Amino acid sequence: MPANTQDYVKWFRHSTPYINRHSDKTFVVMLPGEAITHANFHNIVHDIALLCSLDVRLVLVHGARPQIDDRLQVADTFSHFHNHLRITDSESLRLVIQAIGEARTIVEAALSTSLPNSPMHDADMQVISGNFVVAMPYGVIDGVDLQHTGKVRKVNTRSLNAALDSGAVVLLSPLAYSPTGEIFNLTFSDVATHVAGAIKADKLLAFVAGNGLSDSEGNLIRQLSLPECKNYLTEFGNNISFDLQQAVSACYLSCLQGVQRAQLISYETDGALLTELFTRDGLGTMIYSGQYEQLRTASIDDVAGIVELIRPLEEQGILVRRSREILETEINKFHVMDKDGSIIACAALYPYGDMAELSCVATHPDYRNGGRAAALLQQMENQARKQHIKQLFLLTTQTAHWFIEQGFVQGKIEDLPIAKQELYNYQRNSKIFIKSLE
């Protein structure tokens, strides 16, 4: 079998858990006007069609800023901005409506394609647009009247959900109407954020130029909790483009409103959407809600909570006994899951060259359902990859099956680092399990 075919089969098999996870979920997608004119646009549409085929409920919110700019330039009309908001007067509103209408038509036409010998063949996607969003004027800000520039007043969730239940893609434009019949120009990020919160979407997917957020050294940031995202915007918000800042803010606000995950995805990279959704590492930046439970690095203040959590497991012989003094000394090796100030899960990582021992994995009995242990394990694997660890290993006496379910395979004493082999307790007779992180 050719190597490329083997890679495809391996990827397809490993995508199965993600296919199951995303089925019947609701995603809100932010597609900026720049993406509509990009060479990769039709690939994005093909990937959106694939999501529909997998029974993902989709709301697609498109932007149209470059289209509006072009239309105004042709008409020799220029916009003024206040706080990055376009001031839409009566004269330019007509051109704004034309530009947004053109952009919406291009998107809808692309979604309607079903040519043979193309990824859209037999897709038969139904696209529904309508007055699902009710607008209101921004009014006067800092003494500046924004006129026909508006913001979202409410979302008609019942009719929007009915459209999604029918299997259609809901296509929303940054144009909405007020109860008085006036037309308002909105920001597409405002529409997407309000819709995601109103329909309790499972994800907000924001297409951006580039792969996502970068740290101070230029490395891609894979994930940020809500507090970390807020700190990033405070510290680096002025150093990133307004488009990216707008997308990050939309992700942050959506998560504040109950959306569990928001992801930044490149509209320039072919397959970025599928890679982000159907592979473990993805290509973008994920922002996740941590308002109820938080995965974080442990601190000295967590020692008492960890002791309380692991002591019953030590008494049952499931975990090796650790004194409070040892925990205080090794607290920098631990990560914890914090729920309202209580430690409900913990795990430790001890590096040995390019291998590391996963140790002291414990979850409070009241929280062993719901995937919290798996989430903590994922956190530890991410931490290990940051340290360039290639393999994780662990020793266990009573939880072998769970670790096998998480991708670990049984190993031998000879597979352990020499330093760990010398410390192996033959009387305890722990089973050895190993997982490759490459």
Short mmCIF file of C-alpha atoms in Angstrom, two decimals:
data_model
loop_
_atom_site.label_atom_id
_atom_site.label_comp_id
_atom_site.label_asym_id
_atom_site.label_seq_id
_atom_site.Cartn_x
_atom_site.Cartn_y
_atom_site.Cartn_z
CA MET A 1 0.00 0.00 0.00
CA PRO A 2 1.48 3.41 -0.93
CA ALA A 3 2.67 5.51 1.99
CA ASN A 4 0.31 8.37 1.18
CA THR A 5 -2.65 5.96 1.15
CA GLN A 6 -1.58 4.57 4.51
CA ASP A 7 -1.41 8.08 5.92
CA TYR A 8 -4.89 8.80 4.59
CA VAL A 9 -6.34 5.62 6.10
CA LYS A 10 -4.65 6.31 9.44
CA TRP A 11 -6.00 9.89 9.50
CA PHE A 12 -9.49 8.75 8.53
CA ARG A 13 -9.58 6.15 11.27
CA HIS A 14 -8.31 8.58 13.90
CA SER A 15 -10.91 11.13 12.86
CA THR A 16 -13.76 8.84 13.94
CA PRO A 17 -13.94 10.09 17.56
CA TYR A 18 -14.15 13.68 16.30
CA ILE A 19 -16.86 12.77 13.77
CA ASN A 20 -18.91 11.24 16.57
CA ARG A 21 -18.22 14.20 18.85
CA HIS A 22 -19.29 16.84 16.33
CA SER A 23 -22.41 15.11 14.99
CA ASP A 24 -25.62 17.03 15.83
CA LYS A 25 -23.59 19.86 17.36
CA THR A 26 -24.18 23.51 16.47
CA PHE A 27 -21.31 25.59 15.07
CA VAL A 28 -21.34 29.29 14.25
CA VAL A 29 -18.78 30.16 11.55
CA MET A 30 -17.35 33.66 11.04
CA LEU A 31 -16.24 34.16 7.43
CA PRO A 32 -14.70 37.61 6.82
CA GLY A 33 -15.11 39.38 3.50
CA GLU A 34 -11.40 38.86 2.81
CA ALA A 35 -11.94 35.09 2.85
CA ILE A 36 -14.65 35.34 0.17
CA THR A 37 -12.17 36.88 -2.28
CA HIS A 38 -9.29 34.57 -1.33
CA ALA A 39 -8.14 31.77 -3.64
CA ASN A 40 -8.88 29.23 -0.89
CA PHE A 41 -12.57 30.25 -0.62
CA HIS A 42 -14.00 27.31 -2.58
CA ASN A 43 -11.94 24.84 -0.54
CA ILE A 44 -13.51 26.33 2.59
CA VAL A 45 -16.95 25.86 1.06
CA HIS A 46 -16.13 22.22 0.26
CA ASP A 47 -15.12 21.66 3.89
CA ILE A 48 -18.30 23.35 5.12
CA ALA A 49 -20.28 20.97 2.89
CA LEU A 50 -18.45 18.06 4.49
CA LEU A 51 -19.47 19.26 7.95
CA CYS A 52 -23.09 19.35 6.80
CA SER A 53 -22.74 15.78 5.51
CA LEU A 54 -21.63 14.82 9.03
CA ASP A 55 -24.82 16.31 10.52
CA VAL A 56 -23.22 19.41 11.98
CA ARG A 57 -25.75 22.24 12.39
CA LEU A 58 -24.19 25.33 10.82
CA VAL A 59 -24.78 29.06 11.03
CA LEU A 60 -22.50 30.91 8.61
CA VAL A 61 -22.03 34.64 9.28
CA HIS A 62 -20.14 36.44 6.51
CA GLY A 63 -18.44 39.82 6.49
CA ALA A 64 -18.16 42.27 3.61
CA ARG A 65 -15.74 45.02 4.58
CA PRO A 66 -13.46 44.83 1.49
CA GLN A 67 -16.52 44.55 -0.75
CA ILE A 68 -17.97 47.68 0.86
CA ASP A 69 -14.66 49.51 0.51
CA ASP A 70 -14.48 48.62 -3.19
CA ARG A 71 -18.06 49.70 -3.86
CA LEU A 72 -17.54 53.03 -2.10
CA GLN A 73 -14.28 53.63 -3.94
CA VAL A 74 -15.89 53.04 -7.34
CA ALA A 75 -18.61 55.53 -6.41
CA ASP A 76 -15.93 57.98 -5.23
CA THR A 77 -17.48 57.89 -1.76
CA PHE A 78 -15.35 57.50 1.33
CA SER A 79 -16.25 56.26 4.81
CA HIS A 80 -15.30 57.75 8.12
CA PHE A 81 -14.68 55.50 11.10
CA HIS A 82 -15.11 55.96 14.84
CA ASN A 83 -13.65 53.35 17.20
CA HIS A 84 -13.16 51.07 14.17
CA LEU A 85 -16.89 51.35 13.33
CA ARG A 86 -17.85 52.55 9.88
CA ILE A 87 -20.15 55.60 10.03
CA THR A 88 -22.92 54.61 7.63
CA ASP A 89 -24.80 57.67 6.46
CA SER A 90 -27.86 57.67 4.21
CA GLU A 91 -25.79 58.27 1.08
CA SER A 92 -23.45 55.32 1.62
CA LEU A 93 -26.11 52.93 3.01
CA ARG A 94 -27.33 52.12 -0.51
CA LEU A 95 -23.81 51.11 -1.56
CA VAL A 96 -23.32 49.12 1.65
CA ILE A 97 -26.51 47.18 0.94
CA GLN A 98 -25.31 46.43 -2.60
CA ALA A 99 -21.89 45.25 -1.43
CA ILE A 100 -23.27 43.02 1.33
CA GLY A 101 -25.88 41.62 -1.05
CA GLU A 102 -23.20 40.78 -3.58
CA ALA A 103 -21.05 39.05 -0.96
CA ARG A 104 -24.02 37.06 0.36
CA THR A 105 -24.98 35.98 -3.16
CA ILE A 106 -21.43 34.76 -3.89
CA VAL A 107 -21.42 32.69 -0.68
CA GLU A 108 -24.89 31.28 -1.31
CA ALA A 109 -24.03 30.39 -4.90
CA ALA A 110 -20.89 28.56 -3.77
CA LEU A 111 -22.88 26.62 -1.15
CA SER A 112 -25.44 25.66 -3.81
CA THR A 113 -22.91 24.07 -6.17
CA SER A 114 -23.35 20.33 -6.86
CA LEU A 115 -21.22 19.69 -9.94
CA PRO A 116 -20.14 16.13 -10.77
CA ASN A 117 -16.50 15.27 -10.09
CA SER A 118 -16.32 17.84 -7.30
CA PRO A 119 -16.51 17.58 -3.50
CA MET A 120 -19.94 19.27 -3.71
CA HIS A 121 -21.46 16.52 -5.89
CA ASP A 122 -24.81 15.36 -4.45
CA ALA A 123 -24.40 17.76 -1.51
CA ASP A 124 -27.79 19.38 -2.24
CA MET A 125 -27.28 21.89 0.54
CA GLN A 126 -30.21 24.07 1.47
CA VAL A 127 -29.30 27.63 2.45
CA ILE A 128 -31.71 29.78 4.42
CA SER A 129 -31.35 33.49 5.08
CA GLY A 130 -33.80 35.83 6.75
CA ASN A 131 -34.51 38.38 9.41
CA PHE A 132 -33.29 36.20 12.25
CA VAL A 133 -31.40 39.16 13.77
CA VAL A 134 -33.12 42.32 14.99
CA ALA A 135 -31.01 45.49 14.92
CA MET A 136 -30.88 48.73 16.82
CA PRO A 137 -28.84 51.91 16.16
CA TYR A 138 -25.51 52.43 17.85
CA GLY A 139 -26.59 56.02 18.33
CA VAL A 140 -24.20 58.77 19.33
CA ILE A 141 -20.80 57.68 20.67
CA ASP A 142 -18.42 60.33 22.03
CA GLY A 143 -20.52 62.95 20.31
CA VAL A 144 -20.35 61.15 16.95
CA ASP A 145 -23.64 60.00 15.37
CA LEU A 146 -23.04 56.60 13.74
CA GLN A 147 -26.37 56.94 11.87
CA HIS A 148 -27.16 53.67 10.03
CA THR A 149 -24.44 51.72 11.79
CA GLY A 150 -26.13 49.43 14.29
CA LYS A 151 -25.73 46.54 16.67
CA VAL A 152 -27.70 43.42 17.53
CA ARG A 153 -30.79 43.96 19.63
CA LYS A 154 -31.97 40.36 19.78
CA VAL A 155 -31.89 37.05 17.91
CA ASN A 156 -35.04 35.19 16.88
CA THR A 157 -33.83 31.86 18.23
CA ARG A 158 -37.03 29.89 17.68
CA SER A 159 -37.15 30.46 13.92
CA LEU A 160 -33.38 30.15 13.60
CA ASN A 161 -33.36 26.77 15.37
CA ALA A 162 -36.28 25.64 13.22
CA ALA A 163 -34.20 26.38 10.12
CA LEU A 164 -31.27 24.43 11.56
CA ASP A 165 -33.54 21.54 12.51
CA SER A 166 -34.59 21.29 8.87
CA GLY A 167 -30.99 20.48 7.94
CA ALA A 168 -30.31 23.79 6.20
CA VAL A 169 -27.28 26.03 6.56
CA VAL A 170 -28.36 29.39 7.96
CA LEU A 171 -26.53 32.21 6.16
CA LEU A 172 -26.48 35.55 7.96
CA SER A 173 -25.22 38.87 6.61
CA PRO A 174 -23.98 41.92 8.58
CA LEU A 175 -27.20 43.69 7.70
CA ALA A 176 -30.34 43.70 9.86
CA TYR A 177 -33.56 45.57 10.40
CA SER A 178 -35.10 47.35 13.35
CA PRO A 179 -38.75 47.03 14.46
CA THR A 180 -39.28 50.45 12.85
CA GLY A 181 -38.23 49.04 9.46
CA GLU A 182 -34.86 50.81 9.30
CA ILE A 183 -31.81 49.07 7.81
CA PHE A 184 -28.58 48.93 9.78
CA ASN A 185 -25.02 48.00 8.88
CA LEU A 186 -23.60 45.70 11.59
CA THR A 187 -20.22 44.14 12.23
CA PHE A 188 -20.28 40.46 11.34
CA SER A 189 -18.45 39.66 14.60
CA ASP A 190 -21.30 41.26 16.58
CA VAL A 191 -23.82 39.12 14.69
CA ALA A 192 -21.81 35.93 15.19
CA THR A 193 -21.21 36.55 18.89
CA HIS A 194 -24.87 37.25 19.68
CA VAL A 195 -26.13 34.33 17.60
CA ALA A 196 -23.65 31.88 19.16
CA GLY A 197 -24.71 32.90 22.66
CA ALA A 198 -28.43 32.99 21.88
CA ILE A 199 -28.66 29.50 20.36
CA LYS A 200 -26.13 28.06 22.83
CA ALA A 201 -23.76 26.98 20.07
CA ASP A 202 -21.18 24.31 20.83
CA LYS A 203 -18.43 26.12 18.90
CA LEU A 204 -17.60 29.45 17.33
CA LEU A 205 -15.19 29.08 14.41
CA ALA A 206 -13.54 32.33 13.33
CA PHE A 207 -11.60 32.40 10.06
CA VAL A 208 -8.60 34.75 10.14
CA ALA A 209 -5.50 35.54 8.11
CA GLY A 210 -2.68 33.44 9.52
CA ASN A 211 -3.06 30.47 11.82
CA GLY A 212 -4.04 32.23 15.04
CA LEU A 213 -2.32 33.86 17.98
CA SER A 214 1.43 33.82 18.56
CA ASP A 215 3.47 34.17 21.73
CA SER A 216 6.28 36.68 22.26
CA GLU A 217 8.69 34.35 20.40
CA GLY A 218 6.41 33.98 17.39
CA ASN A 219 5.26 30.43 18.21
CA LEU A 220 1.63 29.48 17.60
CA ILE A 221 -0.44 29.42 20.77
CA ARG A 222 -2.50 26.24 20.62
CA GLN A 223 -5.00 27.06 23.36
CA LEU A 224 -5.99 29.73 25.84
CA SER A 225 -8.36 29.63 28.79
CA LEU A 226 -10.72 32.57 29.21
CA PRO A 227 -8.49 34.31 31.80
CA GLU A 228 -5.45 33.73 29.57
CA CYS A 229 -7.33 35.12 26.56
CA LYS A 230 -8.32 38.23 28.51
CA ASN A 231 -4.71 38.74 29.60
CA TYR A 232 -3.52 38.27 26.01
CA LEU A 233 -5.91 40.93 24.72
CA THR A 234 -4.80 43.29 27.49
CA GLU A 235 -1.10 42.74 26.92
CA PHE A 236 -0.85 42.19 23.16
CA GLY A 237 -4.18 43.44 21.77
CA ASN A 238 -2.65 46.64 20.41
CA ASN A 239 0.15 44.71 18.70
CA ILE A 240 -2.05 42.52 16.51
CA SER A 241 -4.14 43.48 13.51
CA PHE A 242 -7.64 44.82 14.12
CA ASP A 243 -9.13 41.89 12.18
CA LEU A 244 -7.42 39.38 14.46
CA GLN A 245 -8.27 41.41 17.54
CA GLN A 246 -11.92 41.45 16.43
CA ALA A 247 -11.94 37.68 15.96
CA VAL A 248 -10.28 37.00 19.32
CA SER A 249 -12.72 39.33 21.06
CA ALA A 250 -15.63 37.50 19.43
CA CYS A 251 -14.24 34.18 20.67
CA TYR A 252 -13.77 35.58 24.16
CA LEU A 253 -17.25 37.10 24.37
CA SER A 254 -18.88 33.95 22.98
CA CYS A 255 -17.22 31.81 25.63
CA LEU A 256 -18.35 34.26 28.30
CA GLN A 257 -21.90 33.70 27.05
CA GLY A 258 -21.70 29.93 27.43
CA VAL A 259 -20.03 28.68 24.23
CA GLN A 260 -17.60 25.99 25.36
CA ARG A 261 -15.02 26.29 22.57
CA ALA A 262 -14.03 28.99 20.10
CA GLN A 263 -11.32 28.49 17.49
CA LEU A 264 -9.25 30.71 15.22
CA ILE A 265 -8.71 29.08 11.82
CA SER A 266 -6.75 30.26 8.79
CA TYR A 267 -8.75 31.04 5.66
CA GLU A 268 -5.49 31.02 3.70
CA THR A 269 -4.53 27.38 4.38
CA ASP A 270 -6.25 24.61 2.46
CA GLY A 271 -7.79 22.12 4.89
CA ALA A 272 -7.26 24.24 8.01
CA LEU A 273 -10.89 23.79 9.09
CA LEU A 274 -10.78 20.00 8.84
CA THR A 275 -7.37 19.80 10.48
CA GLU A 276 -8.57 21.93 13.40
CA LEU A 277 -11.75 19.93 13.93
CA PHE A 278 -10.65 16.37 13.16
CA THR A 279 -7.09 16.08 14.45
CA ARG A 280 -5.69 16.24 17.96
CA ASP A 281 -3.35 19.21 17.54
CA GLY A 282 -5.08 21.21 14.81
CA LEU A 283 -3.61 24.23 13.05
CA GLY A 284 -5.12 27.15 14.93
CA THR A 285 -5.74 28.61 18.38
CA MET A 286 -8.52 27.34 20.63
CA ILE A 287 -10.10 29.49 23.33
CA TYR A 288 -12.07 27.52 25.86
CA SER A 289 -14.52 28.37 28.59
CA GLY A 290 -13.18 27.71 32.07
CA GLN A 291 -15.68 29.62 34.13
CA TYR A 292 -16.81 26.57 36.11
CA GLU A 293 -13.84 24.25 35.92
CA GLN A 294 -10.25 25.18 35.23
CA LEU A 295 -7.25 23.09 34.27
CA ARG A 296 -4.12 24.81 35.53
CA THR A 297 -0.61 24.42 36.91
CA ALA A 298 -0.63 23.64 40.63
CA SER A 299 0.69 26.07 43.24
CA ILE A 300 1.81 25.65 46.85
CA ASP A 301 -1.69 26.68 47.94
CA ASP A 302 -3.07 23.52 46.30
CA VAL A 303 -1.09 21.06 48.45
CA ALA A 304 -3.84 20.65 51.05
CA GLY A 305 -6.43 19.98 48.34
CA ILE A 306 -4.17 17.44 46.61
CA VAL A 307 -3.52 15.66 49.91
CA GLU A 308 -7.24 15.40 50.58
CA LEU A 309 -7.83 14.07 47.06
CA ILE A 310 -5.11 11.40 46.95
CA ARG A 311 -5.12 10.16 50.57
CA PRO A 312 -8.04 7.70 50.09
CA LEU A 313 -6.36 6.30 46.96
CA GLU A 314 -3.09 5.86 48.86
CA GLU A 315 -4.90 4.00 51.63
CA GLN A 316 -6.42 1.67 49.03
CA GLY A 317 -2.98 1.02 47.54
CA ILE A 318 -3.92 2.60 44.19
CA LEU A 319 -1.34 5.38 44.55
CA VAL A 320 2.11 5.37 46.12
CA ARG A 321 2.04 7.29 49.40
CA ARG A 322 3.49 10.82 49.30
CA SER A 323 4.15 12.97 52.31
CA ARG A 324 3.03 16.59 52.45
CA GLU A 325 6.69 17.60 52.43
CA ILE A 326 7.32 15.72 49.17
CA LEU A 327 4.25 17.29 47.60
CA GLU A 328 5.42 20.76 48.61
CA THR A 329 8.84 20.08 47.09
CA GLU A 330 7.43 18.65 43.85
CA ILE A 331 4.36 20.87 43.45
CA ASN A 332 5.77 22.36 40.21
CA LYS A 333 5.35 18.92 38.61
CA PHE A 334 1.58 18.91 39.22
CA HIS A 335 -1.47 20.11 37.28
CA VAL A 336 -4.89 20.29 38.88
CA MET A 337 -8.54 20.65 37.89
CA ASP A 338 -10.11 23.35 40.01
CA LYS A 339 -13.90 23.61 40.43
CA ASP A 340 -15.07 26.63 42.41
CA GLY A 341 -11.88 26.60 44.44
CA SER A 342 -11.86 22.84 45.14
CA ILE A 343 -9.31 20.43 43.65
CA ILE A 344 -11.27 17.67 41.90
CA ALA A 345 -8.44 16.07 39.91
CA CYS A 346 -4.64 16.12 39.74
CA ALA A 347 -1.70 14.59 37.90
CA ALA A 348 2.08 14.99 37.92
CA LEU A 349 4.74 14.86 35.20
CA TYR A 350 8.34 13.78 35.94
CA PRO A 351 10.73 14.13 32.95
CA TYR A 352 13.49 11.61 32.21
CA GLY A 353 15.23 12.93 29.11
CA ASP A 354 12.84 12.55 26.19
CA MET A 355 10.54 10.37 28.29
CA ALA A 356 8.39 11.42 31.23
CA GLU A 357 6.51 9.61 33.96
CA LEU A 358 2.82 10.38 34.37
CA SER A 359 2.15 9.96 38.05
CA CYS A 360 -0.38 10.59 40.81
CA VAL A 361 -3.37 10.66 38.43
CA ALA A 362 -6.44 11.07 40.63
CA THR A 363 -10.03 12.25 40.22
CA HIS A 364 -12.55 12.88 42.99
CA PRO A 365 -15.17 10.08 43.00
CA ASP A 366 -18.00 12.60 42.52
CA TYR A 367 -16.43 13.77 39.24
CA ARG A 368 -15.22 10.58 37.59
CA ASN A 369 -17.92 10.76 34.96
CA GLY A 370 -18.06 13.42 32.26
CA GLY A 371 -14.57 13.06 30.80
CA ARG A 372 -12.69 15.11 33.39
CA ALA A 373 -9.91 12.55 33.82
CA ALA A 374 -9.45 12.38 30.04
CA ALA A 375 -9.34 16.19 29.88
CA LEU A 376 -6.65 16.26 32.56
CA LEU A 377 -4.67 13.59 30.72
CA GLN A 378 -4.88 15.69 27.54
CA GLN A 379 -3.53 18.65 29.50
CA MET A 380 -0.58 16.58 30.72
CA GLU A 381 0.14 15.36 27.19
CA ASN A 382 0.12 18.95 25.93
CA GLN A 383 2.49 19.94 28.73
CA ALA A 384 4.80 17.04 27.85
CA ARG A 385 4.90 18.06 24.18
CA LYS A 386 5.90 21.59 25.20
CA GLN A 387 8.87 20.00 26.98
CA HIS A 388 9.70 17.99 23.82
CA ILE A 389 8.80 14.71 25.52
CA LYS A 390 8.43 11.87 23.02
CA GLN A 391 6.94 9.20 25.28
CA LEU A 392 4.88 9.06 28.44
CA PHE A 393 5.06 6.09 30.79
CA LEU A 394 3.23 5.19 33.98
CA LEU A 395 3.09 2.46 36.60
CA THR A 396 -0.30 1.25 37.81
CA THR A 397 -1.79 -1.64 39.76
CA GLN A 398 -5.55 -1.12 39.37
CA THR A 399 -6.34 1.25 36.50
CA ALA A 400 -4.78 -0.53 33.52
CA HIS A 401 -7.94 -0.71 31.41
CA TRP A 402 -8.65 3.01 31.64
CA PHE A 403 -5.15 3.90 30.45
CA ILE A 404 -5.43 1.39 27.59
CA GLU A 405 -8.61 3.20 26.55
CA GLN A 406 -6.58 6.43 26.49
CA GLY A 407 -4.06 5.03 24.01
CA PHE A 408 -1.41 3.54 26.31
CA VAL A 409 0.12 0.14 25.52
CA GLN A 410 1.70 -2.28 27.97
CA GLY A 411 5.47 -2.16 28.27
CA LYS A 412 8.29 -3.89 30.09
CA ILE A 413 10.74 -2.80 32.77
CA GLU A 414 13.45 -2.59 30.10
CA ASP A 415 11.39 0.09 28.33
CA LEU A 416 11.73 2.46 31.29
CA PRO A 417 14.56 4.99 31.67
CA ILE A 418 17.53 3.48 33.53
CA ALA A 419 16.99 5.76 36.54
CA LYS A 420 13.39 4.56 36.83
CA GLN A 421 14.33 0.91 36.36
CA GLU A 422 16.57 1.16 39.40
CA LEU A 423 13.65 2.46 41.49
CA TYR A 424 11.11 -0.13 40.33
CA ASN A 425 9.31 -1.77 43.29
CA TYR A 426 9.09 -5.49 42.49
CA GLN A 427 6.99 -6.12 45.59
CA ARG A 428 4.31 -3.68 44.35
CA ASN A 429 4.51 -5.38 40.90
CA SER A 430 3.01 -2.43 39.03
CA LYS A 431 2.13 -2.82 35.36
CA ILE A 432 3.97 -0.54 32.96
CA PHE A 433 2.18 1.39 30.22
CA ILE A 434 3.69 3.63 27.54
CA LYS A 435 2.24 6.13 25.07
CA SER A 436 4.04 7.75 22.16
CA LEU A 437 3.46 11.49 21.73
CA GLU A 438 5.01 11.74 18.28
#
